[in-house]
Each structure stands twice: as structure tokens, then as C-alpha cells.
PDB file of C-alpha atoms in Angstrom:
ATOM      1  CA  MET A 722      -5.908   1.499  87.500  1.00 78.00           C
ATOM      2  CA  LEU A 723      -8.982   2.600  90.311  1.00 84.00           C
ATOM      3  CA  LEU A 724     -11.087   4.190  88.112  1.00 86.00           C
ATOM      4  CA  LYS A 725     -11.231   1.631  85.377  1.00 86.00           C
ATOM      5  CA  ILE A 726     -12.370  -0.852  88.735  1.00 87.00           C
ATOM      6  CA  LEU A 727     -14.718   1.490  89.690  1.00 90.00           C
ATOM      7  CA  LEU A 728     -16.088   2.355  85.771  1.00 89.00           C
ATOM      8  CA  VAL A 729     -16.720  -2.063  85.392  1.00 90.00           C
ATOM      9  CA  CYS A 730     -17.909  -2.033  88.903  1.00 92.00           C
ATOM     10  CA  GLY A 731     -20.075   0.858  87.860  1.00 93.00           C
ATOM     11  CA  VAL A 732     -20.738  -1.022  84.600  1.00 91.00           C
ATOM     12  CA  VAL A 733     -22.119  -4.012  86.073  1.00 93.00           C
ATOM     13  CA  VAL A 734     -23.760  -2.698  88.450  1.00 95.00           C
ATOM     14  CA  LEU A 735     -26.044  -0.703  86.006  1.00 94.00           C
ATOM     15  CA  PHE A 736     -26.130  -3.251  83.598  1.00 93.00           C
ATOM     16  CA  LEU A 737     -27.722  -5.526  87.023  1.00 94.00           C
ATOM     17  CA  LEU A 738     -30.378  -2.298  87.854  1.00 95.00           C
ATOM     18  CA  VAL A 739     -31.436  -1.936  84.322  1.00 94.00           C
ATOM     19  CA  ALA A 740     -32.134  -5.801  84.162  1.00 94.00           C
ATOM     20  CA  ARG A 741     -34.082  -5.560  86.661  1.00 94.00           C
ATOM     21  CA  ILE A 742     -36.315  -2.374  85.365  1.00 94.00           C
ATOM     22  CA  ILE A 743     -36.479  -4.674  81.717  1.00 93.00           C
ATOM     23  CA  ASP A 744     -37.479  -7.533  83.614  1.00 92.00           C
ATOM     24  CA  ARG A 745     -40.243  -5.656  85.943  1.00 93.00           C
ATOM     25  CA  VAL A 746     -41.545  -3.286  82.831  1.00 92.00           C
ATOM     26  CA  ILE A 747     -42.025  -6.927  80.804  1.00 90.00           C
ATOM     27  CA  GLY A 748     -43.372  -8.189  84.333  1.00 89.00           C
ATOM     28  CA  GLU A 749     -45.785  -5.770  83.851  1.00 90.00           C
ATOM     29  CA  LEU A 750     -47.188  -5.964  80.476  1.00 86.00           C
ATOM     30  CA  ALA A 751     -47.632  -9.783  81.158  1.00 85.00           C
ATOM     31  CA  ASN A 752     -49.411  -9.376  84.147  1.00 85.00           C
ATOM     32  CA  LYS A 753     -51.793  -6.325  82.251  1.00 84.00           C
ATOM     33  CA  ARG A 754     -52.011  -8.882  78.691  1.00 78.00           C
ATOM     34  CA  SER A 755     -52.233 -12.201  80.398  1.00 77.00           C
ATOM     35  CA  VAL A 756     -49.565 -13.570  79.319  1.00 78.00           C
ATOM     36  CA  SER A 757     -48.210 -17.244  80.105  1.00 78.00           C
ATOM     37  CA  GLU A 758     -45.031 -17.593  81.615  1.00 83.00           C
ATOM     38  CA  TYR A 759     -43.020 -19.327  79.654  1.00 80.00           C
ATOM     39  CA  ARG A 760     -43.584 -17.193  77.223  1.00 81.00           C
ATOM     40  CA  VAL A 761     -41.913 -14.538  79.725  1.00 85.00           C
ATOM     41  CA  GLU A 762     -39.439 -16.337  80.471  1.00 87.00           C
ATOM     42  CA  TYR A 763     -38.072 -16.160  77.091  1.00 82.00           C
ATOM     43  CA  VAL A 764     -38.425 -12.685  76.227  1.00 86.00           C
ATOM     44  CA  SER A 765     -37.294 -11.678  79.380  1.00 90.00           C
ATOM     45  CA  LYS A 766     -33.676 -14.113  78.237  1.00 88.00           C
ATOM     46  CA  ILE A 767     -33.613 -12.645  75.099  1.00 85.00           C
ATOM     47  CA  THR A 768     -33.584  -8.658  76.359  1.00 89.00           C
ATOM     48  CA  ARG A 769     -30.975  -9.644  79.126  1.00 91.00           C
ATOM     49  CA  PHE A 770     -28.414 -11.372  76.642  1.00 88.00           C
ATOM     50  CA  SER A 771     -28.695  -8.862  74.156  1.00 87.00           C
ATOM     51  CA  LEU A 772     -28.085  -5.876  77.339  1.00 92.00           C
ATOM     52  CA  LEU A 773     -25.231  -8.635  78.436  1.00 91.00           C
ATOM     53  CA  PHE A 774     -23.569  -8.177  75.384  1.00 84.00           C
ATOM     54  CA  CYS A 775     -23.588  -4.120  75.133  1.00 87.00           C
ATOM     55  CA  ALA A 776     -22.310  -4.439  78.880  1.00 90.00           C
ATOM     56  CA  VAL A 777     -19.429  -6.784  77.669  1.00 86.00           C
ATOM     57  CA  ALA A 778     -18.625  -4.253  75.229  1.00 81.00           C
ATOM     58  CA  VAL A 779     -18.843  -1.248  77.576  1.00 86.00           C
ATOM     59  CA  ILE A 780     -16.278  -3.244  79.601  1.00 86.00           C
ATOM     60  CA  CYS A 781     -14.048  -4.315  76.968  1.00 82.00           C
ATOM     61  CA  LEU A 782     -13.045  -0.553  76.150  1.00 80.00           C
ATOM     62  CA  LEU A 783     -12.754   0.048  79.956  1.00 84.00           C
ATOM     63  CA  LEU A 784     -10.190  -2.145  80.318  1.00 82.00           C
ATOM     64  CA  GLY A 785      -7.845  -1.097  77.164  1.00 77.00           C
ATOM     65  CA  LEU A 786      -9.258  -3.207  74.474  1.00 74.00           C
ATOM     66  CA  GLY A 787      -8.643  -0.651  71.316  1.00 68.00           C
ATOM     67  CA  TYR A 788     -11.832  -0.033  69.908  1.00 66.00           C
ATOM     68  CA  GLY A 789     -10.242  -1.567  66.601  1.00 71.00           C
ATOM     69  CA  ASP A 790      -9.612  -4.284  68.056  1.00 68.00           C
ATOM     70  CA  VAL A 791     -13.374  -5.192  70.165  1.00 67.00           C
ATOM     71  CA  SER A 792     -14.647  -4.062  66.972  1.00 73.00           C
ATOM     72  CA  LEU A 793     -12.840  -7.006  64.841  1.00 76.00           C
ATOM     73  CA  PHE A 794     -13.862  -9.125  68.099  1.00 73.00           C
ATOM     74  CA  LEU A 795     -17.577  -8.568  67.582  1.00 72.00           C
ATOM     75  CA  SER A 796     -17.491  -7.994  64.078  1.00 80.00           C
ATOM     76  CA  SER A 797     -15.968 -11.710  63.869  1.00 81.00           C
ATOM     77  CA  ILE A 798     -18.794 -12.860  66.084  1.00 77.00           C
ATOM     78  CA  PHE A 799     -21.784 -11.103  63.951  1.00 75.00           C
ATOM     79  CA  ALA A 800     -19.947 -13.019  60.610  1.00 80.00           C
ATOM     80  CA  VAL A 801     -20.155 -16.413  61.991  1.00 77.00           C
ATOM     81  CA  VAL A 802     -23.666 -15.661  63.650  1.00 73.00           C
ATOM     82  CA  GLY A 803     -24.528 -13.918  60.564  1.00 72.00           C
ATOM     83  CA  ILE A 804     -23.581 -17.196  58.066  1.00 73.00           C
ATOM     84  CA  ALA A 805     -25.665 -19.649  61.618  1.00 69.00           C
ATOM     85  CA  LEU A 806     -28.481 -17.912  61.637  1.00 65.00           C
ATOM     86  CA  PHE A 807     -28.817 -17.380  57.947  1.00 68.00           C
ATOM     87  CA  ALA A 808     -28.432 -20.776  57.013  1.00 62.00           C
ATOM     88  CA  GLN A 809     -32.020 -21.294  59.413  1.00 66.00           C
ATOM     89  CA  TRP A 810     -32.736 -17.272  58.673  1.00 71.00           C
ATOM     90  CA  SER A 811     -36.969 -18.593  59.436  1.00 73.00           C
ATOM     91  CA  ILE A 812     -35.400 -19.296  63.071  1.00 75.00           C
ATOM     92  CA  LEU A 813     -34.713 -15.933  64.182  1.00 75.00           C
ATOM     93  CA  SER A 814     -37.321 -14.334  61.809  1.00 82.00           C
ATOM     94  CA  ASN A 815     -39.633 -16.291  63.835  1.00 81.00           C
ATOM     95  CA  ILE A 816     -37.485 -14.903  67.050  1.00 81.00           C
ATOM     96  CA  THR A 817     -37.865 -11.819  66.442  1.00 83.00           C
ATOM     97  CA  ALA A 818     -41.127 -12.191  64.664  1.00 85.00           C
ATOM     98  CA  SER A 819     -41.612 -14.189  68.739  1.00 84.00           C
ATOM     99  CA  VAL A 820     -40.702 -10.973  70.534  1.00 83.00           C
ATOM    100  CA  ILE A 821     -43.011  -7.751  68.340  1.00 84.00           C
ATOM    101  CA  ILE A 822     -46.151 -10.163  69.007  1.00 83.00           C
ATOM    102  CA  PHE A 823     -44.818 -10.124  72.735  1.00 81.00           C
ATOM    103  CA  PHE A 824     -44.983  -6.313  72.848  1.00 81.00           C
ATOM    104  CA  GLY A 825     -48.056  -5.513  70.163  1.00 79.00           C
ATOM    105  CA  PHE A 826     -49.723  -8.703  68.836  1.00 78.00           C
ATOM    106  CA  PRO A 827     -53.860  -7.747  69.649  1.00 82.00           C
ATOM    107  CA  TYR A 828     -54.745 -10.487  70.101  1.00 83.00           C
ATOM    108  CA  ARG A 829     -54.388 -13.092  72.964  1.00 84.00           C
ATOM    109  CA  VAL A 830     -54.889 -16.680  74.232  1.00 86.00           C
ATOM    110  CA  GLY A 831     -58.254 -17.833  73.631  1.00 88.00           C
ATOM    111  CA  ASP A 832     -59.112 -15.199  71.454  1.00 90.00           C
ATOM    112  CA  ARG A 833     -61.001 -16.550  67.834  1.00 92.00           C
ATOM    113  CA  ILE A 834     -58.968 -15.477  65.051  1.00 91.00           C
ATOM    114  CA  GLN A 835     -59.391 -15.632  61.046  1.00 91.00           C
ATOM    115  CA  VAL A 836     -56.058 -15.408  58.827  1.00 88.00           C
ATOM    116  CA  LEU A 837     -56.585 -14.262  55.757  1.00 88.00           C
ATOM    117  CA  ASP A 838     -53.848 -16.394  53.747  1.00 82.00           C
ATOM    118  CA  PRO A 839     -54.638 -16.964  50.684  1.00 82.00           C
ATOM    119  CA  ASP A 840     -52.851 -20.605  50.510  1.00 81.00           C
ATOM    120  CA  ALA A 841     -54.914 -21.232  53.587  1.00 78.00           C
ATOM    121  CA  LYS A 842     -57.977 -21.489  55.985  1.00 81.00           C
ATOM    122  CA  LEU A 843     -57.637 -20.743  59.049  1.00 86.00           C
ATOM    123  CA  CYS A 844     -59.412 -19.760  61.452  1.00 90.00           C
ATOM    124  CA  GLY A 845     -60.092 -21.562  64.971  1.00 92.00           C
ATOM    125  CA  VAL A 846     -59.347 -20.559  68.753  1.00 93.00           C
ATOM    126  CA  ILE A 847     -55.629 -19.226  69.793  1.00 92.00           C
ATOM    127  CA  THR A 848     -54.440 -22.417  72.797  1.00 91.00           C
ATOM    128  CA  GLU A 849     -50.920 -21.346  73.188  1.00 88.00           C
ATOM    129  CA  ILE A 850     -47.792 -18.601  71.354  1.00 87.00           C
ATOM    130  CA  THR A 851     -44.705 -19.672  71.618  1.00 85.00           C
ATOM    131  CA  MET A 852     -41.615 -18.548  71.013  1.00 83.00           C
ATOM    132  CA  PHE A 853     -41.745 -19.735  67.510  1.00 85.00           C
ATOM    133  CA  HIS A 854     -45.117 -20.619  66.334  1.00 87.00           C
ATOM    134  CA  VAL A 855     -48.944 -19.798  66.816  1.00 90.00           C
ATOM    135  CA  ILE A 856     -51.377 -23.248  68.274  1.00 92.00           C
ATOM    136  CA  VAL A 857     -54.052 -22.716  66.758  1.00 93.00           C
ATOM    137  CA  ARG A 858     -57.471 -24.968  67.156  1.00 95.00           C
ATOM    138  CA  MET A 859     -59.469 -25.029  64.436  1.00 92.00           C
ATOM    139  CA  ASP A 860     -63.569 -25.293  64.214  1.00 87.00           C
ATOM    140  CA  ASP A 861     -63.072 -29.054  63.052  1.00 89.00           C
ATOM    141  CA  GLY A 862     -60.910 -30.050  66.192  1.00 90.00           C
ATOM    142  CA  ASN A 863     -57.772 -30.407  64.663  1.00 93.00           C
ATOM    143  CA  THR A 864     -54.530 -28.134  65.925  1.00 94.00           C
ATOM    144  CA  VAL A 865     -52.653 -25.711  63.097  1.00 92.00           C
ATOM    145  CA  THR A 866     -49.363 -24.642  64.848  1.00 91.00           C
ATOM    146  CA  TYR A 867     -48.643 -21.142  62.151  1.00 89.00           C
ATOM    147  CA  PRO A 868     -45.374 -19.217  62.468  1.00 89.00           C
ATOM    148  CA  ASN A 869     -44.558 -16.150  63.865  1.00 88.00           C
ATOM    149  CA  SER A 870     -43.479 -14.691  61.180  1.00 87.00           C
ATOM    150  CA  LEU A 871     -46.055 -15.541  58.505  1.00 86.00           C
ATOM    151  CA  MET A 872     -48.154 -13.782  61.706  1.00 87.00           C
ATOM    152  CA  LEU A 873     -47.376 -10.822  61.921  1.00 86.00           C
ATOM    153  CA  GLN A 874     -47.156 -10.999  57.637  1.00 87.00           C
ATOM    154  CA  ARG A 875     -50.410 -12.027  56.657  1.00 88.00           C
ATOM    155  CA  ALA A 876     -53.871 -10.315  57.670  1.00 86.00           C
ATOM    156  CA  VAL A 877     -55.158 -12.131  60.667  1.00 87.00           C
ATOM    157  CA  LEU A 878     -59.224 -10.737  61.303  1.00 88.00           C
ATOM    158  CA  LYS A 879     -60.265 -10.508  64.851  1.00 88.00           C
ATOM    159  CA  VAL A 880     -63.672 -13.259  64.136  1.00 85.00           C
ATOM    160  CA  THR A 881     -65.961 -11.621  67.229  1.00 77.00           C
ATOM    161  CA  SER A 882     -69.356 -14.298  68.765  1.00 60.00           C
ATOM    162  CA  GLY A 883     -71.432 -14.976  66.057  1.00 54.00           C
ATOM    163  CA  ALA A 884     -70.218 -13.128  63.432  1.00 54.00           C
ATOM    164  CA  GLN A 885     -69.307 -16.149  60.100  1.00 58.00           C
ATOM    165  CA  PRO A 886     -65.883 -16.159  59.173  1.00 56.00           C
ATOM    166  CA  LEU A 887     -65.042 -14.138  56.250  1.00 56.00           C
ATOM    167  CA  GLU A 888     -64.930 -17.066  52.688  1.00 59.00           C
ATOM    168  CA  ARG A 889     -62.102 -16.747  50.450  1.00 52.00           C
ATOM    169  CA  ASP A 890     -61.979 -16.159  47.087  1.00 51.00           C
ATOM    170  CA  THR A 891     -60.817 -18.687  44.947  1.00 50.00           C
ATOM    171  CA  GLY A 892     -61.646 -16.956  41.607  1.00 51.00           C
ATOM    172  CA  GLU A 893     -64.389 -19.883  39.773  1.00 54.00           C
ATOM    173  CA  ASP A 894     -67.477 -19.211  38.751  1.00 50.00           C
TER     174      ASP A 894
END
């Protein structure tokens, strides 16, 4: 019993240590890329929640809950959450895209971009990147919120100063 308590304490300490290291790495990356505090906070929350979920699963196994019991519980939770998120798949895809954008998006707030979308002409300056969408101020002064998942699916052109946006070929003469 003492061994189980020590192992659980070890998992808790390891969780806290890894969470602190991950928060520090996210903070340094955010400072390097000049990311807003809001984005840093929600990316940190998502990573901490994922890490906590793993730690709870390990603690359950250490406390003697059988692998079958834990896997049954986790699969039940995943089934319920999966059904709920399937109904709102766009929310899940935008949150996932938001994390990907945080770590690997080559454009920053203040960059002038053009989204090469065949359905809409979108050219302007990125004013904010949120959990669900990128906010772009168009050349005519209007503001467009573009979903993060579409931002990753479409080609995005960084328009340098002095360059003219590409004209879309509509196929008409």
C-alpha cells in the first residue's frame, strides 16, 4: 500500500513538473512569435487538460483498477464525447486547427495576407487569431472572421508591401 501511495505521489509530482515545463516552452514560443496572451492561455489549458487526463489514467491503473475497468471507463467517455463532438465537428476541427496554427502558422498578427479561396476574395491584415477563427481587416475596412480549419485547408499568400493581391480567375472572358 505504501508503494502505491509513493507511486501516485510520483505521478502527481511528474505531472506538475511536466506541466510547468510545457507552460514554459509555450510561453517562450509565444514571446518569440509575439502571440497574444489570450492564445497562450487557451493553448496552455488544452495541453494541461490532455496531460491531466493521461495522469488520471495512470493513477487509476496504479491504484489497482484493472486495465479492463479503466479502458471501459475511458472508452465510454470517448464515446459520449465523440458523439457530442461529431454533432459539432466544426468546433473540434477549429480548436485543433487553432493549436496547429499556434505552433506552426507562418503568419502573425499584423501580416497582410490573401486567402486563395475560389468562393470568396479575402485580402487584408490579420488583426487577431482566436481559438475558432482568424480575424482579418479587409482593404475596404470590413472585418472578416475566417475559420481556423479553412485557414489551414486553403492556400494563404503573404502579401509583401507594395505587391498587388492576385486576381482570381473566374473562368469568364
